[in-house]
Short mmCIF file of C-alpha atoms in Angstrom, two decimals:
data_model
loop_
_atom_site.label_atom_id
_atom_site.label_comp_id
_atom_site.label_asym_id
_atom_site.label_seq_id
_atom_site.Cartn_x
_atom_site.Cartn_y
_atom_site.Cartn_z
CA MET I 177 4.54 22.19 -14.68
CA LYS I 178 5.11 18.73 -16.15
CA CYS I 179 2.95 15.74 -15.38
CA TYR I 180 2.14 12.36 -16.86
CA GLU I 181 -1.33 11.68 -18.18
CA LEU I 182 -2.93 8.40 -19.14
CA GLN I 183 -4.78 9.69 -22.19
CA GLY I 184 -6.52 6.50 -23.24
CA PRO I 185 -6.65 2.71 -22.82
CA GLY I 186 -3.20 2.09 -24.27
CA GLY I 187 -1.38 0.73 -21.23
CA ILE I 188 1.99 1.93 -19.97
CA GLU I 189 3.00 3.30 -23.37
CA ALA I 190 -0.09 5.55 -23.36
CA LEU I 191 1.43 7.61 -20.53
CA ALA I 192 2.17 11.02 -22.03
CA LEU I 193 4.38 13.71 -20.50
CA VAL I 194 2.46 16.99 -20.80
CA ASP I 195 2.81 20.63 -19.72
CA LYS I 196 0.14 22.34 -17.65
CA PRO I 197 -0.05 25.63 -15.74
CA VAL I 198 0.91 25.47 -12.06
CA PRO I 199 -2.43 25.64 -10.20
CA ALA I 200 -3.15 28.22 -7.49
CA PRO I 201 -4.55 27.05 -4.13
CA GLY I 202 -8.07 28.17 -3.28
CA GLN I 203 -9.93 28.39 0.01
CA GLY I 204 -8.66 25.65 2.36
CA GLU I 205 -6.23 24.31 -0.22
CA VAL I 206 -2.47 23.78 -0.33
CA LEU I 207 -0.13 23.72 -3.33
CA VAL I 208 2.53 21.04 -2.89
CA ARG I 209 5.68 20.79 -4.98
CA LEU I 210 5.97 17.02 -5.21
CA SER I 211 9.40 15.49 -4.73
CA ALA I 212 8.53 11.81 -5.01
CA ALA I 213 5.79 9.32 -5.79
CA SER I 214 5.50 5.55 -5.51
CA ILE I 215 3.71 2.85 -7.48
CA ASN I 216 1.18 0.40 -6.07
CA TYR I 217 -0.23 -2.69 -7.76
CA ARG I 218 -3.52 -0.82 -8.00
CA ASP I 219 -1.75 1.89 -10.03
CA LEU I 220 -0.41 -0.74 -12.39
CA LEU I 221 -3.93 -2.12 -12.88
CA THR I 222 -5.21 1.38 -13.54
CA VAL I 223 -2.62 2.12 -16.21
CA LYS I 224 -3.14 -1.28 -17.83
CA GLY I 225 -6.89 -0.73 -18.03
CA GLY I 226 -7.94 -2.86 -15.09
CA TYR I 227 -10.79 -0.54 -14.18
CA GLY I 228 -12.56 -0.90 -17.54
CA ALA I 229 -15.41 1.47 -18.37
CA ARG I 230 -15.05 3.24 -15.00
CA GLN I 231 -11.62 4.55 -15.96
CA LYS I 232 -11.25 8.34 -16.04
CA PHE I 233 -9.42 9.81 -19.06
CA PRO I 234 -7.24 11.77 -19.13
CA LEU I 235 -5.84 10.75 -15.74
CA VAL I 236 -2.70 11.71 -13.83
CA PRO I 237 -1.89 8.33 -12.21
CA LEU I 238 -0.50 7.29 -8.81
CA SER I 239 -2.03 7.81 -5.39
CA ASP I 240 1.10 8.24 -3.29
CA GLY I 241 3.23 11.36 -3.16
CA ALA I 242 5.29 13.53 -0.83
CA GLY I 243 6.89 16.93 -1.16
CA VAL I 244 7.12 20.48 0.14
CA VAL I 245 4.37 23.04 0.66
CA GLU I 246 4.77 25.76 -1.98
CA ALA I 247 1.78 27.98 -1.14
CA VAL I 248 -1.43 27.94 0.91
CA GLY I 249 -4.88 29.32 0.17
CA ASP I 250 -7.14 31.46 2.30
CA GLY I 251 -8.28 29.96 5.58
CA VAL I 252 -5.47 27.42 5.84
CA VAL I 253 -3.99 27.08 9.32
CA GLY I 254 -1.43 24.62 10.67
CA VAL I 255 0.34 24.16 7.33
CA ALA I 256 2.97 26.61 6.09
CA PRO I 257 5.18 27.01 3.01
CA GLY I 258 8.41 25.06 3.29
CA GLU I 259 6.96 22.22 5.38
CA ARG I 260 7.40 18.65 4.17
CA VAL I 261 4.10 16.79 3.77
CA ILE I 262 2.45 13.58 2.57
CA GLY I 263 -0.93 13.45 0.83
CA SER I 264 -3.60 10.98 1.94
CA PHE I 265 -5.05 8.36 -0.44
CA PHE I 266 -8.69 9.28 0.31
CA GLU I 267 -8.88 13.08 0.56
CA SER I 268 -12.44 13.06 1.91
CA TRP I 269 -11.89 10.40 4.60
CA SER I 270 -10.48 12.35 7.53
CA ALA I 271 -11.33 9.89 10.30
CA GLY I 272 -13.92 7.44 11.57
CA GLU I 273 -15.73 4.68 9.73
CA PRO I 274 -15.61 4.44 5.93
CA SER I 275 -18.57 5.51 3.81
CA GLU I 276 -19.41 5.92 0.13
CA ALA I 277 -18.88 9.67 0.36
CA LYS I 278 -15.53 9.34 2.15
CA MET I 279 -14.18 6.77 -0.31
CA ARG I 280 -15.48 8.31 -3.51
CA ALA I 281 -12.38 10.37 -4.41
CA ALA I 282 -9.26 8.18 -4.46
CA LEU I 283 -6.11 9.73 -5.89
CA GLY I 284 -4.96 8.32 -9.20
CA GLY I 285 -8.39 6.80 -9.83
CA ALA I 286 -11.46 8.97 -9.52
CA VAL I 287 -9.29 12.10 -9.34
CA ASP I 288 -5.86 13.03 -10.69
CA GLY I 289 -2.94 11.64 -8.74
CA THR I 290 0.66 12.42 -7.91
CA LEU I 291 2.76 11.74 -11.02
CA SER I 292 3.14 15.49 -11.39
CA GLU I 293 5.53 18.27 -10.36
CA TYR I 294 2.78 20.09 -8.44
CA ARG I 295 -0.60 19.17 -6.99
CA ILE I 296 -3.34 20.90 -5.02
CA PHE I 297 -4.42 19.11 -1.82
CA PRO I 298 -7.10 19.99 0.72
CA ALA I 299 -5.24 21.15 3.82
CA HIS I 300 -6.99 18.53 5.98
CA ALA I 301 -5.67 15.70 3.75
CA LEU I 302 -1.99 16.40 4.48
CA VAL I 303 0.24 14.83 7.13
CA ARG I 304 3.67 16.14 8.07
CA THR I 305 6.54 13.93 6.93
CA PRO I 306 8.37 12.26 9.84
CA ALA I 307 11.78 13.90 10.29
CA HIS I 308 13.69 10.61 9.92
CA LEU I 309 12.22 9.89 6.47
CA GLY I 310 13.30 11.28 3.12
CA ASP I 311 10.63 12.26 0.62
CA ILE I 312 11.15 9.05 -1.39
CA GLU I 313 10.46 6.98 1.73
CA ALA I 314 7.54 9.17 2.76
CA ALA I 315 5.93 8.75 -0.66
CA THR I 316 5.48 5.02 0.02
CA LEU I 317 3.13 5.47 2.98
CA PRO I 318 -0.35 6.56 1.78
CA CYS I 319 -1.56 3.36 0.09
CA ALA I 320 0.66 0.36 0.90
CA GLY I 321 1.72 1.61 4.32
CA VAL I 322 -1.76 2.61 5.49
CA THR I 323 -3.28 -0.58 4.07
CA ALA I 324 -0.82 -2.66 6.09
CA TRP I 325 -1.44 -0.50 9.17
CA SER I 326 -5.20 -1.01 8.85
CA ALA I 327 -4.77 -4.76 8.32
CA VAL I 328 -2.41 -5.36 11.23
CA VAL I 329 -3.26 -2.72 13.83
CA LYS I 330 -6.55 -0.93 13.21
CA LEU I 331 -8.66 -3.86 11.97
CA GLY I 332 -6.39 -6.81 12.84
CA GLY I 333 -5.92 -5.68 16.45
CA ILE I 334 -2.57 -7.45 16.73
CA ARG I 335 -1.02 -7.50 20.21
CA PRO I 336 2.46 -8.46 21.48
CA GLY I 337 3.07 -12.20 21.36
CA GLN I 338 0.57 -12.92 18.61
CA THR I 339 1.49 -14.34 15.18
CA VAL I 340 1.00 -12.70 11.78
CA LEU I 341 1.47 -14.41 8.41
CA THR I 342 2.45 -12.26 5.43
CA GLN I 343 2.47 -13.27 1.76
CA GLY I 344 5.24 -12.37 -0.66
CA THR I 345 7.49 -9.34 -0.82
CA GLY I 346 5.36 -6.56 -2.29
CA GLY I 347 4.83 -3.18 -0.68
CA VAL I 348 1.87 -4.09 1.56
CA SER I 349 3.46 -7.35 2.71
CA ILE I 350 6.79 -5.76 3.64
CA PHE I 351 5.02 -2.96 5.51
CA ALA I 352 2.88 -5.57 7.30
CA LEU I 353 6.02 -7.41 8.41
CA GLN I 354 7.56 -4.20 9.76
CA ILE I 355 4.37 -3.06 11.48
CA ALA I 356 3.74 -6.49 13.04
CA LYS I 357 7.27 -6.49 14.46
CA MET I 358 6.72 -2.97 15.85
CA ALA I 359 3.58 -4.35 17.53
CA GLY I 360 5.61 -7.12 19.18
CA ALA I 361 4.22 -9.93 17.05
CA ARG I 362 5.86 -13.02 15.62
CA VAL I 363 5.91 -13.06 11.80
CA ILE I 364 5.74 -15.98 9.40
CA ALA I 365 6.56 -14.72 5.90
CA THR I 366 6.19 -16.53 2.57
CA SER I 367 7.98 -16.14 -0.76
CA SER I 368 8.96 -18.34 -3.70
CA ASN I 369 12.41 -16.78 -4.09
CA GLU I 370 15.25 -17.84 -1.81
CA ALA I 371 17.12 -14.55 -2.21
CA LYS I 372 13.98 -12.67 -1.19
CA ILE I 373 13.48 -15.09 1.71
CA ALA I 374 16.92 -14.08 2.98
CA ARG I 375 15.83 -10.43 2.82
CA LEU I 376 12.65 -11.25 4.74
CA GLN I 377 14.74 -12.85 7.45
CA ALA I 378 17.00 -9.78 7.59
CA LEU I 379 13.90 -7.60 8.02
CA GLY I 380 12.87 -9.61 11.07
CA ALA I 381 10.68 -12.47 9.84
CA ASP I 382 10.79 -15.16 12.55
CA VAL I 383 9.84 -18.00 10.20
CA THR I 384 9.95 -18.14 6.40
CA LEU I 385 8.21 -20.56 4.04
CA ASN I 386 8.86 -21.10 0.35
CA TYR I 387 5.35 -21.48 -1.04
CA LYS I 388 6.53 -23.19 -4.23
CA ALA I 389 8.56 -25.77 -2.34
CA SER I 390 5.70 -26.10 0.17
CA PRO I 391 2.38 -25.49 -1.60
CA ASP I 392 0.66 -26.56 1.63
CA TRP I 393 2.22 -23.57 3.45
CA GLY I 394 -1.01 -22.89 5.32
CA LYS I 395 -0.93 -26.34 6.88
CA LYS I 396 2.76 -25.88 7.73
CA ALA I 397 2.08 -22.51 9.39
CA ARG I 398 -0.59 -24.16 11.56
CA GLU I 399 1.85 -26.94 12.50
CA ILE I 400 4.58 -24.42 13.35
CA THR I 401 2.32 -22.44 15.68
CA GLY I 402 0.47 -25.42 17.09
CA GLN I 403 -2.94 -23.79 16.67
CA GLY I 404 -2.71 -21.47 13.66
CA VAL I 405 -1.82 -17.81 13.23
CA ASP I 406 -3.81 -14.92 14.66
CA LEU I 407 -3.82 -12.92 11.43
CA VAL I 408 -3.10 -13.55 7.76
CA VAL I 409 -2.42 -10.49 5.60
CA GLU I 410 -4.02 -11.92 2.47
CA VAL I 411 -2.76 -10.18 -0.67
CA GLY I 412 -3.19 -13.09 -3.08
CA GLY I 413 -6.98 -13.14 -3.08
CA VAL I 414 -9.05 -16.22 -3.85
CA GLY I 415 -5.99 -17.95 -5.34
CA THR I 416 -4.35 -18.22 -1.91
CA LEU I 417 -7.39 -18.03 0.35
CA ASN I 418 -7.64 -21.78 0.94
CA GLU I 419 -4.17 -21.97 2.46
CA SER I 420 -4.85 -18.80 4.46
CA ILE I 421 -7.92 -20.46 5.96
CA ARG I 422 -5.80 -23.50 6.86
CA ALA I 423 -3.15 -21.25 8.43
CA THR I 424 -5.56 -19.25 10.61
CA ARG I 425 -6.45 -20.32 14.15
CA ILE I 426 -9.97 -20.78 15.43
CA GLY I 427 -11.34 -17.28 15.94
CA GLY I 428 -8.51 -15.70 13.92
CA THR I 429 -8.68 -13.07 11.19
CA ILE I 430 -7.85 -12.98 7.50
CA ALA I 431 -7.27 -9.41 6.32
CA PHE I 432 -8.39 -9.63 2.71
CA ILE I 433 -6.59 -7.08 0.54
CA GLY I 434 -5.41 -8.23 -2.86
CA VAL I 435 -6.20 -10.10 -6.03
CA LEU I 436 -2.67 -11.06 -7.07
CA ALA I 437 -3.05 -14.84 -7.30
CA GLY I 438 -6.13 -15.07 -9.52
CA ALA I 439 -8.71 -17.84 -9.40
CA PRO I 440 -8.60 -20.65 -6.82
CA ALA I 441 -7.26 -24.04 -7.91
CA ALA I 442 -10.06 -25.85 -6.08
CA GLU I 443 -13.29 -25.22 -4.24
CA LEU I 444 -12.91 -22.67 -1.44
CA ARG I 445 -12.79 -24.01 2.11
CA LEU I 446 -15.54 -21.68 3.30
CA PRO I 447 -17.18 -24.36 5.52
CA LEU I 448 -13.86 -24.62 7.41
CA MET I 449 -13.87 -20.86 7.90
CA VAL I 450 -17.40 -21.10 9.34
CA MET I 451 -16.57 -24.03 11.63
CA GLN I 452 -13.50 -22.24 12.96
CA GLN I 453 -15.37 -18.95 13.42
CA GLN I 454 -12.74 -17.06 11.45
CA ARG I 455 -13.24 -13.46 10.37
CA LEU I 456 -12.71 -12.39 6.76
CA GLN I 457 -12.00 -8.66 6.97
CA GLY I 458 -11.88 -6.56 3.82
CA VAL I 459 -9.23 -3.80 3.90
CA THR I 460 -9.17 -0.76 1.60
CA VAL I 461 -6.40 1.64 2.69
CA GLY I 462 -7.62 4.04 5.43
CA SER I 463 -8.18 7.62 6.54
CA VAL I 464 -6.00 10.68 7.06
CA GLU I 465 -6.08 9.80 10.77
CA ASP I 466 -4.69 6.34 9.92
CA LEU I 467 -1.89 7.87 7.83
CA GLN I 468 -1.01 10.08 10.80
CA ALA I 469 -1.01 7.09 13.16
CA LEU I 470 1.35 5.20 10.84
CA ALA I 471 3.67 8.20 10.54
CA ASN I 472 3.73 8.54 14.34
CA ALA I 473 4.56 4.84 14.82
CA LEU I 474 7.35 4.90 12.27
CA ALA I 475 8.82 8.00 13.91
CA LEU I 476 8.62 6.48 17.39
CA HIS I 477 10.37 3.28 16.33
CA GLN I 478 12.62 4.98 13.76
CA VAL I 479 11.54 2.45 11.14
CA LYS I 480 12.05 3.22 7.46
CA PRO I 481 10.07 1.82 4.52
CA VAL I 482 11.86 -0.60 2.22
CA VAL I 483 12.42 1.02 -1.18
CA ASP I 484 13.64 -1.42 -3.82
CA ARG I 485 14.43 0.99 -6.66
CA VAL I 486 14.02 4.67 -7.52
CA PHE I 487 13.47 5.85 -11.10
CA PRO I 488 13.89 9.43 -12.33
CA PHE I 489 10.75 11.30 -13.42
CA SER I 490 11.85 11.03 -17.05
CA GLU I 491 11.76 7.22 -16.77
CA ALA I 492 8.29 6.83 -15.27
CA ARG I 493 7.24 4.30 -17.91
CA ALA I 494 10.29 2.17 -17.07
CA ALA I 495 9.22 2.26 -13.41
CA PHE I 496 5.82 0.80 -14.35
CA HIS I 497 7.46 -1.90 -16.46
CA TYR I 498 9.75 -2.80 -13.55
CA MET I 499 6.77 -2.97 -11.18
CA SER I 500 5.00 -5.21 -13.68
CA SER I 501 7.96 -7.62 -13.75
CA GLY I 502 7.48 -8.52 -10.08
CA ALA I 503 11.23 -8.37 -9.45
CA HIS I 504 10.91 -5.80 -6.66
CA LEU I 505 11.00 -6.30 -2.91
CA GLY I 506 9.16 -3.50 -1.12
CA LYS I 507 8.37 -0.31 -2.99
CA VAL I 508 9.14 1.10 -6.44
CA ALA I 509 9.44 4.89 -6.38
CA ILE I 510 9.82 7.81 -8.76
CA ALA I 511 11.93 10.87 -7.93
CA ILE I 512 10.08 13.92 -9.25
CA GLY I 513 12.04 16.87 -7.89
#
């Protein structure tokens, strides 16, 4: 089989296409012939050396993949050859609360990922692909989709009639918009690109704000709602946290996910967060159970992920470069099969 390996700290150009034997599934394991994978910002950081001395080499990158069951090992029940499946981000986190043990083995980080023609998965870490999704679409769910699900539904607790603010047009933010709309919420979405703002509106955003034209977008979101939003899906990190605090209502939640915006321009408004009894909730993907819940919701509402561009397996490096450019809206995927 062919797979890509990051063989050292050389960035995107250090990705090498190598040949390896097709592995055989052992007890409780499943061999999946991968059809598609998708790239997350975390994968880009990994390839560019963002994990420093903790980085595993060689490493097959990417956490998200979908395909078809090729063979099953002894003791596997409920999964059969020919079935379409999605692999979970954390193979050891089946359900329940997170723990060090459950979160130790993340695909494309601590263990080899999905940029490969075949991969062995534990049977319990697989979820059947919803019938209305193609494998490219299914391959976008494990990281970005589950992160957004955890932020909006599992940890954010959003209910019909509430208001969610999303930032930008990356994979997590677009999924958060779609999931919030499925939950019956109103969505305020931000972007700095007017063409992307038009796409956000087409996807169902009720209000859009250009954060370059309105750098005080948090204040504007509070004015629009009259009291502030119930939930901010915070992907910028400390660089956007001040405006997120301004946008959030008393008693509201900021789902803290990303580090895209770098350092804050001024002192953080943490006293305001305290005075308004806001909750800062860290979000790191989720469990196999969460992936199943997301798949069920998408199937019920017949919602499809937004895939910006699909690259062939032979052009995987180009896919990383495109992701790095920030030109995408939604997900960047790689067709393997």
